[in-house]
Coordinates of C-alpha atoms in Angstrom, one line a residue:
Chain O
M1 CA 49.3 -36.5 47.0
S2 CA 49.5 -32.8 46.3
I3 CA 48.1 -31.6 42.9
Q4 CA 49.9 -28.4 42.9
E5 CA 53.6 -27.7 43.2
T6 CA 53.9 -24.0 42.9
A7 CA 52.8 -21.6 45.6
I8 CA 53.3 -17.7 46.2
L9 CA 53.7 -17.6 50.1
E10 CA 56.1 -19.2 51.8
P11 CA 54.7 -21.6 54.4
G12 CA 56.4 -19.8 57.2
L13 CA 54.7 -16.6 56.3
A14 CA 51.2 -18.1 55.7
W15 CA 51.6 -20.0 59.3
L16 CA 52.3 -16.4 60.8
L17 CA 49.2 -14.9 59.3
I18 CA 46.9 -17.6 60.3
A19 CA 48.6 -17.6 63.8
L20 CA 48.0 -13.5 64.1
F21 CA 44.5 -13.4 63.0
T22 CA 43.6 -16.6 64.9
A23 CA 45.0 -14.6 68.1
L24 CA 42.8 -11.6 67.0
Y25 CA 39.5 -13.4 66.4
V26 CA 40.0 -15.4 69.6
G27 CA 41.0 -12.4 71.5
L28 CA 37.7 -10.4 70.0
G29 CA 35.5 -13.3 71.0
W30 CA 36.9 -13.2 74.5
F31 CA 36.0 -9.4 74.6
F32 CA 32.7 -9.5 73.0
G33 CA 31.3 -12.0 75.0
R34 CA 32.9 -11.5 78.4
R35 CA 29.9 -10.3 79.8
D36 CA 27.3 -12.7 78.4
K37 CA 26.5 -15.0 81.5
E38 CA 22.9 -15.5 80.8
L39 CA 21.6 -17.9 78.3
D40 CA 19.6 -15.4 76.3
Q41 CA 22.8 -13.3 76.0
F42 CA 24.9 -16.2 75.2
V43 CA 22.7 -17.6 72.1
L44 CA 21.1 -14.4 71.0
A45 CA 23.0 -11.2 72.3
G46 CA 20.2 -10.0 74.9
R47 CA 17.8 -9.8 71.6
K48 CA 19.1 -6.0 71.2
V49 CA 21.5 -5.8 67.9
G50 CA 21.4 -2.5 66.5
L51 CA 21.6 -2.0 62.4
A52 CA 24.9 -1.3 61.8
V53 CA 26.2 -4.4 63.6
G54 CA 22.8 -6.1 62.1
T55 CA 23.8 -5.3 58.4
A56 CA 27.4 -6.4 58.9
T57 CA 26.8 -9.6 60.7
A58 CA 24.4 -10.4 57.6
M59 CA 26.3 -9.2 55.2
A60 CA 29.6 -10.8 56.4
T61 CA 28.0 -14.4 57.3
W62 CA 26.5 -14.4 53.2
V63 CA 30.1 -13.5 52.3
T64 CA 31.5 -17.0 53.0
S65 CA 34.9 -18.6 51.8
N66 CA 32.2 -19.7 49.2
T67 CA 31.5 -16.5 47.9
T68 CA 35.1 -15.6 47.5
M69 CA 36.4 -19.0 46.1
M70 CA 32.9 -20.7 44.7
A71 CA 32.2 -17.7 42.8
P72 CA 35.7 -17.7 40.8
Q73 CA 35.3 -21.5 40.5
L74 CA 32.1 -21.3 38.8
A75 CA 33.1 -18.6 36.3
Y76 CA 35.9 -20.7 35.5
Q77 CA 33.6 -23.9 35.0
I78 CA 30.4 -22.4 33.4
G79 CA 31.4 -19.0 32.7
L80 CA 29.6 -15.4 32.5
W81 CA 26.1 -16.8 33.5
G82 CA 28.4 -18.8 36.8
M83 CA 29.5 -15.3 37.9
I84 CA 26.0 -13.8 37.4
G85 CA 24.0 -16.6 38.8
Y86 CA 26.1 -16.6 42.1
A87 CA 25.5 -12.9 42.6
L88 CA 21.6 -13.7 42.2
G89 CA 22.4 -15.0 45.9
S90 CA 21.8 -11.7 47.2
V91 CA 18.0 -12.4 46.2
G92 CA 18.0 -14.4 49.4
L93 CA 19.1 -11.6 51.5
L94 CA 16.7 -9.2 50.2
L95 CA 13.6 -11.4 50.0
F96 CA 14.2 -12.6 53.9
A97 CA 13.9 -8.8 54.7
P98 CA 10.4 -8.8 55.0
L99 CA 10.3 -12.2 56.6
A100 CA 12.5 -11.1 59.0
K101 CA 10.1 -8.4 60.0
R102 CA 7.4 -10.6 60.1
I103 CA 9.2 -13.4 62.3
R104 CA 10.0 -10.9 64.9
L105 CA 6.2 -9.7 65.1
L106 CA 4.9 -13.4 64.9
M107 CA 7.6 -14.9 67.4
P108 CA 8.8 -12.5 70.0
H109 CA 10.0 -15.1 72.2
G110 CA 11.1 -17.6 69.3
Y111 CA 14.8 -19.4 69.4
T112 CA 15.0 -21.3 66.2
S113 CA 13.9 -21.7 62.6
G114 CA 12.6 -25.1 64.5
D115 CA 10.5 -23.5 66.7
F116 CA 8.6 -21.8 63.8
V117 CA 8.2 -25.2 61.9
R118 CA 7.0 -27.3 65.4
L119 CA 4.4 -24.5 66.5
R120 CA 3.0 -23.7 62.6
Y121 CA 3.1 -27.3 61.4
G122 CA 3.4 -29.7 64.1
H123 CA 6.1 -32.7 65.1
L124 CA 6.1 -34.9 61.8
A125 CA 7.0 -31.6 59.7
W126 CA 9.3 -30.2 62.3
R127 CA 11.3 -33.8 62.3
I128 CA 11.8 -33.6 58.7
F129 CA 12.8 -29.8 58.7
L130 CA 15.3 -30.8 61.6
A131 CA 17.1 -33.6 59.3
I132 CA 17.0 -31.0 56.6
S133 CA 18.6 -28.4 58.1
I134 CA 21.2 -30.2 60.1
F135 CA 22.2 -32.0 56.9
Y136 CA 22.7 -28.9 55.3
S137 CA 24.7 -27.3 58.0
F138 CA 27.2 -29.9 57.6
G139 CA 27.2 -29.6 54.0
W140 CA 27.9 -25.8 54.7
L141 CA 30.4 -26.4 57.5
V142 CA 32.4 -28.9 55.7
S143 CA 32.3 -26.8 52.6
L144 CA 33.9 -24.1 54.8
G145 CA 36.2 -26.4 56.4
M146 CA 37.7 -27.4 53.2
A147 CA 37.7 -24.0 51.7
G148 CA 40.4 -23.3 54.5
G149 CA 42.5 -26.5 53.7
V150 CA 42.3 -25.6 49.8
L151 CA 42.9 -21.8 50.2
T152 CA 46.3 -22.5 52.3
H153 CA 47.3 -25.2 50.0
A154 CA 46.8 -23.1 47.1
L155 CA 48.6 -20.1 48.2
S156 CA 51.2 -21.7 50.3
G157 CA 51.2 -25.3 49.4
I158 CA 50.7 -25.9 53.5
P159 CA 49.1 -29.6 53.1
Y160 CA 45.4 -29.6 52.6
W161 CA 44.5 -31.1 56.1
Q162 CA 47.3 -28.9 58.0
G163 CA 45.2 -25.7 57.1
M164 CA 42.0 -27.0 57.2
T165 CA 42.3 -28.2 61.0
V166 CA 44.0 -24.7 62.3
I167 CA 41.2 -22.7 60.6
L168 CA 38.5 -25.1 61.8
A169 CA 40.0 -25.1 65.5
A170 CA 40.5 -21.1 65.4
C171 CA 36.8 -20.6 64.5
V172 CA 35.6 -23.2 66.9
A173 CA 37.7 -21.7 69.7
Y174 CA 36.3 -18.0 69.5
T175 CA 32.7 -19.3 69.1
L176 CA 33.0 -21.2 71.9
I177 CA 34.6 -18.5 74.5
G178 CA 32.3 -15.6 73.2
G179 CA 29.0 -17.0 72.2
F180 CA 26.9 -15.1 69.7
R181 CA 27.9 -11.4 70.7
A182 CA 31.5 -13.0 70.0
V183 CA 30.2 -14.1 66.6
I184 CA 28.6 -11.0 65.2
G185 CA 31.6 -8.4 66.8
T186 CA 33.9 -10.5 64.9
D187 CA 31.6 -10.5 61.6
F188 CA 31.8 -6.7 61.9
I189 CA 35.6 -6.6 61.8
Q190 CA 35.6 -9.5 59.3
S191 CA 33.3 -7.6 56.8
I192 CA 35.4 -4.7 57.2
L193 CA 38.4 -6.8 56.0
I194 CA 36.8 -8.6 53.4
L195 CA 35.5 -5.2 51.8
V196 CA 38.9 -3.5 52.3
G197 CA 40.7 -6.7 50.7
L198 CA 38.3 -6.9 47.5
V199 CA 38.7 -3.2 46.8
A200 CA 42.2 -3.8 47.3
I201 CA 42.3 -6.7 44.8
A202 CA 40.2 -5.0 42.4
W203 CA 42.3 -1.7 42.1
L204 CA 45.2 -4.1 42.0
V205 CA 43.7 -6.1 38.9
I206 CA 42.5 -3.3 36.9
G207 CA 45.9 -2.0 36.7
R208 CA 47.5 -5.0 35.6
I209 CA 45.3 -6.8 33.0
G210 CA 43.0 -5.8 30.1
F211 CA 39.5 -6.7 29.2
D212 CA 40.8 -7.5 25.5
E213 CA 43.5 -9.8 26.3
I214 CA 41.1 -11.4 28.7
H215 CA 38.3 -11.8 26.2
L216 CA 40.6 -12.7 23.3
S217 CA 42.1 -15.7 25.5
L218 CA 38.6 -17.0 26.8
Q219 CA 37.5 -16.5 22.6
L220 CA 40.8 -18.9 21.5
E221 CA 40.5 -21.3 24.6
R222 CA 37.6 -21.8 26.2
P223 CA 34.6 -19.9 24.1
E224 CA 31.9 -21.5 25.7
L225 CA 32.6 -19.5 28.9
L226 CA 31.6 -16.4 26.9
T227 CA 28.6 -17.7 25.7
L228 CA 25.0 -16.8 27.2
L229 CA 23.4 -19.9 25.8
M230 CA 25.5 -22.6 27.1
P231 CA 23.0 -24.9 28.7
A232 CA 24.4 -25.9 31.9
A233 CA 24.9 -22.4 32.8
I234 CA 21.5 -21.4 31.6
M235 CA 19.9 -23.9 34.2
F236 CA 22.4 -23.1 36.9
L237 CA 21.0 -19.3 36.6
F238 CA 17.6 -19.7 38.5
N239 CA 19.2 -22.7 40.5
N240 CA 21.5 -20.7 42.3
L241 CA 18.7 -18.1 42.9
L242 CA 16.6 -20.6 44.6
F243 CA 19.5 -22.4 46.4
G244 CA 20.1 -18.8 48.1
M245 CA 16.6 -18.6 49.1
G246 CA 16.5 -21.9 50.5
E247 CA 19.6 -21.7 52.5
I248 CA 18.5 -18.3 54.1
F249 CA 14.9 -18.9 54.5
H250 CA 15.4 -22.1 56.4
S251 CA 18.6 -21.9 58.2
N252 CA 18.9 -21.1 61.8
V253 CA 21.8 -18.7 61.1
W254 CA 19.1 -16.2 59.5
W255 CA 16.4 -17.0 62.2
T256 CA 18.9 -16.5 64.9
R257 CA 19.9 -13.0 63.4
A258 CA 15.9 -12.1 62.9
Y259 CA 15.3 -13.1 66.7
S260 CA 18.3 -11.2 67.8
F261 CA 17.9 -7.8 66.2
R262 CA 15.9 -5.3 67.7
E263 CA 12.6 -4.6 66.6
G264 CA 12.3 -2.7 63.3
V265 CA 16.1 -3.4 62.5
G266 CA 15.9 -7.2 60.9
M267 CA 14.2 -5.8 57.2
W268 CA 16.6 -2.8 56.9
A269 CA 19.7 -5.0 57.9
Y270 CA 18.6 -7.7 55.3
L271 CA 17.8 -5.4 52.7
L272 CA 21.2 -3.2 52.8
A273 CA 23.2 -6.4 53.6
G274 CA 21.7 -7.8 50.0
I275 CA 22.8 -4.7 48.2
F276 CA 25.9 -4.6 49.6
W277 CA 26.7 -8.3 49.1
A278 CA 25.6 -8.3 45.2
P279 CA 28.7 -7.0 43.6
I280 CA 31.1 -9.2 45.8
P281 CA 30.8 -12.6 43.7
I282 CA 31.1 -10.5 40.5
V283 CA 34.3 -8.9 41.4
A284 CA 35.3 -12.5 42.9
G285 CA 34.3 -14.5 39.9
F286 CA 35.9 -12.0 37.4
I287 CA 39.4 -12.6 38.4
A288 CA 38.7 -16.2 37.4
L289 CA 38.2 -15.3 33.5
A290 CA 41.8 -14.0 33.6
A291 CA 43.3 -17.3 34.4
P292 CA 43.7 -18.4 30.5
A293 CA 45.2 -14.8 29.6
L294 CA 47.6 -15.6 32.4
G295 CA 48.8 -18.9 31.2
V296 CA 48.6 -20.3 34.8
N297 CA 47.6 -23.8 35.4
I298 CA 44.4 -24.7 37.3
P299 CA 45.0 -27.8 39.3
A300 CA 41.2 -27.7 41.0
A301 CA 38.5 -25.6 40.0
D302 CA 38.0 -24.2 43.4
M303 CA 41.6 -23.1 43.8
V304 CA 40.7 -20.8 40.8
G305 CA 40.4 -17.6 42.7
P306 CA 43.5 -17.8 44.9
I307 CA 45.7 -18.9 42.5
V308 CA 44.9 -16.1 40.0
A309 CA 45.0 -13.2 42.6
S310 CA 48.7 -14.4 43.7
E311 CA 49.7 -14.9 39.9
L312 CA 48.4 -11.4 39.2
L313 CA 49.7 -9.7 42.0
G314 CA 52.2 -11.7 43.7
L315 CA 53.2 -11.7 47.4
A316 CA 50.9 -8.7 48.1
G317 CA 48.0 -10.3 46.6
A318 CA 48.6 -13.7 48.2
I319 CA 48.5 -11.9 51.4
I320 CA 45.3 -9.9 50.9
V321 CA 43.6 -13.2 49.5
L322 CA 44.5 -15.3 52.7
V323 CA 43.6 -12.4 54.8
M324 CA 40.3 -11.8 53.0
V325 CA 39.2 -15.5 52.7
F326 CA 40.1 -16.3 56.2
A327 CA 38.0 -13.8 57.6
A328 CA 35.1 -14.6 54.8
L329 CA 35.0 -18.1 56.1
A330 CA 35.6 -17.3 59.7
S331 CA 32.7 -15.1 59.6
S332 CA 30.4 -17.8 58.3
L333 CA 31.6 -20.5 60.5
D334 CA 31.4 -19.0 63.8
S335 CA 27.6 -18.3 62.8
L336 CA 26.9 -21.6 61.4
L337 CA 28.7 -23.2 64.6
A338 CA 26.6 -21.1 66.8
A339 CA 23.3 -21.7 65.2
T340 CA 23.5 -25.1 64.6
A341 CA 24.4 -25.8 67.8
M342 CA 21.6 -23.8 69.3
L343 CA 19.2 -25.8 66.9
V344 CA 20.8 -29.0 68.2
V345 CA 20.3 -28.0 71.7
R346 CA 16.9 -26.6 71.7
D347 CA 15.1 -28.6 69.1
I348 CA 16.9 -32.2 69.7
Y349 CA 18.3 -31.8 73.5
Y350 CA 15.8 -29.8 75.2
R351 CA 12.5 -30.4 73.3
H352 CA 13.1 -34.1 72.7
L353 CA 15.5 -35.6 75.3
R354 CA 15.8 -32.9 78.4
P355 CA 12.6 -30.7 78.8
Q356 CA 13.6 -30.0 82.6
A357 CA 16.9 -28.9 81.7
T358 CA 17.9 -25.5 83.2
A359 CA 19.4 -22.3 81.3
A360 CA 23.2 -23.1 82.9
H361 CA 22.8 -26.8 81.6
L362 CA 21.6 -25.6 78.2
R363 CA 24.5 -23.2 78.1
T364 CA 27.0 -25.8 78.7
A365 CA 25.2 -28.3 76.7
T366 CA 25.5 -25.3 73.4
K367 CA 29.5 -25.3 74.1
V368 CA 29.8 -29.1 73.9
T369 CA 27.9 -28.9 71.1
I370 CA 29.8 -26.4 69.3
L371 CA 33.0 -28.2 70.2
L372 CA 31.5 -31.5 68.6
L373 CA 30.1 -29.8 65.4
G374 CA 33.7 -28.8 65.0
I375 CA 35.2 -32.4 65.7
I376 CA 32.5 -34.2 63.3
A377 CA 33.0 -31.3 60.3
W378 CA 36.9 -31.8 61.2
L379 CA 36.5 -35.7 60.4
L380 CA 34.3 -35.1 57.2
C381 CA 36.6 -32.5 56.0
L382 CA 39.8 -35.1 56.1
P383 CA 39.0 -36.9 52.8
R384 CA 38.5 -34.2 50.3
I385 CA 36.0 -36.1 48.7
T386 CA 34.6 -33.6 45.8
T387 CA 34.7 -29.7 44.9
L388 CA 33.4 -27.0 47.0
A389 CA 30.7 -26.2 44.4
E390 CA 29.5 -29.7 43.9
L391 CA 29.4 -30.4 47.7
L392 CA 27.5 -27.3 48.7
H393 CA 24.9 -27.5 45.8
F394 CA 24.1 -31.2 46.8
T395 CA 22.3 -29.7 49.7
G396 CA 20.6 -27.6 47.6
A397 CA 17.8 -29.8 46.6
F398 CA 17.2 -30.3 50.3
V399 CA 16.7 -26.6 51.3
A400 CA 15.2 -25.1 48.2
S401 CA 12.3 -27.7 48.8
T402 CA 11.7 -25.9 52.2
I403 CA 11.2 -22.2 50.6
W404 CA 7.7 -22.8 50.1
P405 CA 6.4 -24.4 53.6
I406 CA 8.3 -21.4 55.3
A407 CA 7.3 -18.6 53.0
A408 CA 3.8 -19.6 52.5
G409 CA 3.5 -20.8 56.7
L410 CA 4.5 -16.9 57.7
Y411 CA 2.0 -15.5 55.1
W412 CA -0.6 -18.1 54.3
R413 CA -3.2 -19.3 57.3
R414 CA -4.3 -22.1 55.0
T415 CA -1.3 -23.7 54.3
N416 CA -1.5 -27.4 56.3
R417 CA 1.1 -29.5 58.0
I418 CA 0.6 -32.6 55.6
G419 CA 1.2 -30.2 52.5
A420 CA 4.4 -29.0 54.2
S421 CA 5.7 -32.3 55.0
L422 CA 4.9 -33.7 51.7
A423 CA 6.4 -30.6 50.0
M424 CA 9.8 -30.9 51.7
V425 CA 10.0 -35.1 51.4
M426 CA 8.8 -34.9 47.9
G427 CA 10.8 -31.6 46.6
S428 CA 14.2 -33.2 48.2
L429 CA 13.8 -36.3 46.5
A430 CA 12.8 -34.8 43.0
G431 CA 15.9 -32.5 43.7
I432 CA 18.5 -34.9 44.3
S433 CA 17.0 -37.2 41.7
A434 CA 17.7 -34.1 39.3
Y435 CA 21.2 -33.6 40.8
F436 CA 22.3 -36.9 40.0
L437 CA 20.5 -37.3 36.6
I438 CA 21.3 -34.1 35.1
G439 CA 23.8 -32.1 37.3
F440 CA 24.6 -30.3 40.4
Y441 CA 23.1 -27.2 38.8
V442 CA 19.7 -28.0 38.9
G443 CA 19.0 -30.0 42.2
A444 CA 17.6 -26.8 44.1
L445 CA 15.5 -25.5 40.8
V446 CA 14.0 -29.2 40.8
G447 CA 13.7 -29.3 44.1
A448 CA 12.0 -25.8 44.9
A449 CA 9.6 -26.7 41.6
V450 CA 8.0 -29.5 43.3
S451 CA 8.0 -28.4 46.5
M452 CA 6.0 -25.4 45.5
V453 CA 3.3 -27.4 43.4
I454 CA 2.6 -29.7 46.5
V455 CA 2.2 -26.3 48.8
L456 CA 0.1 -24.8 46.1
L457 CA -2.2 -27.9 45.8
T458 CA -2.3 -29.3 49.3
T459 CA -3.4 -25.5 50.4
W460 CA -6.3 -25.5 47.9
L461 CA -7.3 -28.9 48.3
W462 CA -7.3 -29.2 52.1
P463 CA -7.3 -25.6 53.7
Q464 CA -6.9 -25.2 57.3
S465 CA -7.5 -21.9 59.5
F466 CA -4.1 -21.5 61.3
D467 CA -4.2 -19.2 64.4
W468 CA -1.2 -17.1 64.2
E469 CA -1.4 -16.3 68.4
T470 CA -0.1 -20.0 68.6
L471 CA 3.3 -18.8 67.3
K472 CA 3.5 -16.6 70.3
E473 CA 4.8 -19.2 72.6
P474 CA 5.7 -18.2 76.0
P475 CA 9.4 -18.4 76.7
P476 CA 10.5 -21.6 78.5
R477 CA 10.8 -21.4 82.1
H478 CA 14.2 -22.6 82.5
Chain Z
M1 CA 54.7 -34.1 18.5
P2 CA 55.0 -37.6 17.1
H3 CA 53.9 -40.6 19.2
R4 CA 56.4 -42.6 20.4
H5 CA 56.0 -46.1 18.9
V6 CA 56.9 -49.6 20.6
P7 CA 59.9 -51.0 18.2
P8 CA 58.0 -54.0 16.2
A9 CA 60.4 -56.5 17.3
L10 CA 60.1 -55.9 20.9
W11 CA 57.4 -58.5 21.5
A12 CA 60.0 -61.2 20.9
I13 CA 62.2 -60.4 23.6
P14 CA 61.4 -61.7 27.0
L15 CA 59.5 -59.4 29.5
S16 CA 62.1 -60.0 31.9
A17 CA 64.9 -59.3 29.9
V18 CA 63.0 -55.9 28.7
L19 CA 62.9 -55.1 32.2
L20 CA 66.4 -55.6 33.0
L21 CA 67.8 -53.7 30.1
P22 CA 69.1 -50.0 31.1
S23 CA 67.7 -47.3 29.0
P24 CA 69.1 -44.0 28.5
T25 CA 66.2 -42.1 27.8
L26 CA 63.4 -43.8 29.0
A27 CA 61.9 -44.2 32.8
Q28 CA 60.5 -47.6 33.7
N29 CA 57.2 -46.3 35.1
V30 CA 54.7 -45.2 33.1
P31 CA 52.4 -42.1 33.9
T32 CA 48.8 -42.7 34.8
L33 CA 46.4 -40.3 33.3
D34 CA 42.6 -40.0 34.5
S35 CA 39.5 -37.7 33.9
T36 CA 36.8 -36.7 36.5
T37 CA 34.3 -37.8 33.7
Q38 CA 34.3 -39.7 30.4
T39 CA 31.7 -37.4 29.0
A40 CA 31.3 -33.7 30.1
R41 CA 28.0 -32.5 30.0
A42 CA 28.8 -28.8 31.3
G43 CA 32.1 -28.7 29.0
Y44 CA 34.2 -28.6 32.1
Y45 CA 36.4 -31.5 33.7
Q46 CA 39.4 -32.2 35.4
L47 CA 42.4 -34.2 34.4
R48 CA 44.9 -35.7 36.9
W49 CA 48.0 -37.6 36.1
G50 CA 50.8 -38.8 38.3
M51 CA 53.5 -41.5 38.6
E52 CA 55.6 -43.6 41.0
D53 CA 58.4 -43.0 42.3
A54 CA 58.8 -39.6 40.3
D55 CA 59.3 -36.7 43.0
G56 CA 60.5 -33.7 41.2
A57 CA 59.2 -34.8 37.7
I58 CA 58.0 -32.3 35.1
Y59 CA 55.0 -33.6 33.2
R60 CA 53.8 -32.7 29.8
L61 CA 50.2 -32.8 29.0
E62 CA 48.9 -32.9 25.3
E63 CA 45.6 -32.8 23.8
S64 CA 45.0 -33.6 20.5
R65 CA 41.3 -33.8 18.3
S66 CA 42.6 -36.9 16.6
A67 CA 43.5 -40.3 18.6
D68 CA 46.7 -40.5 16.4
F69 CA 48.0 -37.4 18.4
Q70 CA 49.1 -36.1 15.1
T71 CA 48.0 -32.6 15.6
A72 CA 48.8 -32.4 19.4
Q73 CA 49.3 -29.3 21.2
I74 CA 51.2 -29.1 24.6
L75 CA 48.4 -28.0 27.6
Y76 CA 50.7 -27.8 30.4
E77 CA 54.2 -28.5 31.3
G78 CA 55.4 -28.2 34.9
A79 CA 55.1 -30.1 38.2
D80 CA 51.5 -29.9 39.0
R81 CA 50.0 -33.0 38.4
A82 CA 46.2 -31.7 37.7
T83 CA 44.4 -29.4 35.4
V84 CA 40.9 -28.2 34.9
I85 CA 39.8 -28.0 31.4
S86 CA 36.4 -25.8 30.8
G87 CA 34.5 -23.7 28.2
R88 CA 34.8 -26.6 25.4
S89 CA 32.4 -26.8 23.0
D90 CA 31.0 -30.1 21.8
G91 CA 33.5 -32.5 20.6
T92 CA 36.0 -35.6 21.3
F93 CA 39.6 -34.7 23.0
H94 CA 42.2 -37.0 23.7
Y95 CA 45.1 -36.6 26.0
R96 CA 48.3 -38.2 26.9
V97 CA 51.1 -37.4 29.2
Q98 CA 54.9 -38.1 30.1
A99 CA 57.2 -37.4 32.7
T100 CA 60.7 -36.1 32.6
L101 CA 62.6 -36.7 35.7
P102 CA 65.1 -34.7 37.5
D103 CA 68.0 -36.8 35.7
T104 CA 66.1 -35.9 32.5
T105 CA 65.1 -39.6 31.7
R106 CA 61.9 -39.6 30.1
S107 CA 58.9 -41.9 30.7
P108 CA 57.0 -43.5 28.0
W109 CA 53.6 -41.6 27.1
S110 CA 50.6 -42.6 29.2
S111 CA 47.7 -44.5 27.7
P112 CA 45.6 -42.3 25.9
L113 CA 42.5 -40.7 27.3
T114 CA 39.4 -39.7 25.5
V115 CA 36.9 -37.2 27.0
E116 CA 33.9 -36.4 24.8
V117 CA 32.2 -33.0 25.4
A118 CA 28.2 -33.1 24.8
H119 CA 26.4 -30.3 26.0
H120 CA 22.9 -30.5 27.6
S121 CA 20.2 -29.9 24.8
L122 CA 19.2 -26.2 24.8
L123 CA 15.5 -27.0 25.0
Q124 CA 16.2 -28.9 28.3
A125 CA 18.0 -25.9 29.5
L126 CA 15.4 -23.2 28.7
T127 CA 12.7 -25.5 30.0
L128 CA 14.3 -25.7 33.3
F129 CA 15.3 -21.9 33.0
V130 CA 11.3 -21.0 32.8
I131 CA 10.4 -23.3 35.4
G132 CA 13.1 -21.7 37.7
A133 CA 11.7 -18.1 36.9
V134 CA 8.0 -19.1 37.2
V135 CA 9.2 -20.3 40.7
F136 CA 10.9 -17.1 41.7
L137 CA 8.2 -14.8 40.5
A138 CA 5.4 -16.7 42.3
T139 CA 7.6 -16.8 45.5
L140 CA 8.1 -13.0 45.3
A141 CA 4.4 -12.6 44.7
L142 CA 3.6 -14.4 47.6
I143 CA 5.9 -12.7 50.0
V144 CA 4.7 -9.3 48.3
T145 CA 1.3 -9.8 48.6
G146 CA 1.5 -11.5 52.0
T147 CA 3.5 -8.2 53.4
R148 CA 0.9 -5.9 52.0
R149 CA -1.8 -8.1 53.5
H150 CA -0.2 -8.0 57.1
Q151 CA 0.8 -4.7 57.5
E152 CA -1.0 -4.6 60.7
P153 CA 0.2 -6.7 63.5
A154 CA -1.3 -10.1 63.3

């Protein structure tokens, strides 16, 4: 049953826009990926990505539909800290910059984040890591698919499942056709669409509503959103920062980029992407605070961004939001599909099941996996079980527990395999307990803290002497 | 708006007779009203409502600080079937909803719903804030010192 009966866009116009941009992305996907016949080209764009495209792909991938829809949701639910806390997600990109440089140096022939954990910590830690990473990937995939449905429903009244299905299918299609080069090529176009869209919305909003009016309505109707001492918001601040770090440090989405960038590019690409990304959630989050001043009803917290933008800006605003958020979620969905498929194929299929597989066979397996991931994500998206923020933050406890095993593993010889495995398991358990006992705004924080203590203790108590050369595993002979 | 009371003598009429009586002002169905939580620890919650066979209905959601709705205010009036409340300070809030059908008949009020807003303790929040800050600064120190130490190729 629909919970919202009023929408700005005619469903026909919304379908037309979705069809146009789907055709654009599929066409671009074919164009960018038409020459990538080799496996290395299909999955890592030949390891020659330059600074401009590198920065754009890192930024566009991190500007997900979650940034444009969850930042307003959190501002609407927990106020100023929600908005600022979300912007602290840029810290993950900034801190991954030196890690990307080191990853490229230590593992010139690496393919996945799983390769690092396998070589650095052995098979037990590797399998724990794969479970966490694949679970997280599904959480992110489902939140993106859900965002597609929520967005089209909020703007046009199109039933949730229809919008979700079409947007998910579009992203699967062009990722399948073009491979990794299509992903980063479309990311470049999509990052331009996102930035232009945000600037246009900010420019239109400034002319229509004043700070005083927003402040007064919040003070009268929702005073806690303005207070800097709201307990849940205070806890959320570092939770979101650590969640972002956990997402980026462990996820194959970011590792494949580190491997694919030309030498010397990774550090600057991630630094610039972090700097460009930081203001985006502030702009996106701010418009949610205008909802009380507008007197507009918000039926679900994750619909607040699109509803306020279209209420404030009418048809033009609704069109801009649809194009921008479609670009934002497509730029992340394609990256996630490609990177997760690669993790599944290389770390599970190739390493566990078919070590003799040829390059051509793995290329086909990657395509089949992209399709399967799309289908499974679609099935999981169908029952809209929770809000975007609560779904994504559920995975926070797990990914934050990988921060210390990854960072310490890249810099400290003495961090050992038992410590890394224990840190990921105990960190995840502690984080998920905190998620249920306290709230979604503490899962990552508690997970990261417990994991850090275990890594520090075990490194101190049972130091190992790791040989960095072990990470320079020669490329597989397919 | 005053609460609509059931007439005192109604208990004496058989239920089947009540259901068969045509009513000029009241629809037969009663709206349902639910909240995502009964105790909101972060000051936000979602209220959802609806009614069977009520296509095109306009709903009126009221909020009151007292259980008898003597000082109720209209929180929402329209066709949507949910709303998100946020930014509330500690306290107890009572809600009820009524539907008006396209033929102007009005439903009875839903059963009242009570939500208590009780924020987490500030001490707990600040403790977790400090833990978060320590983890972040330690991670930053690890990366900065590690990067400096490994300037040369490994």
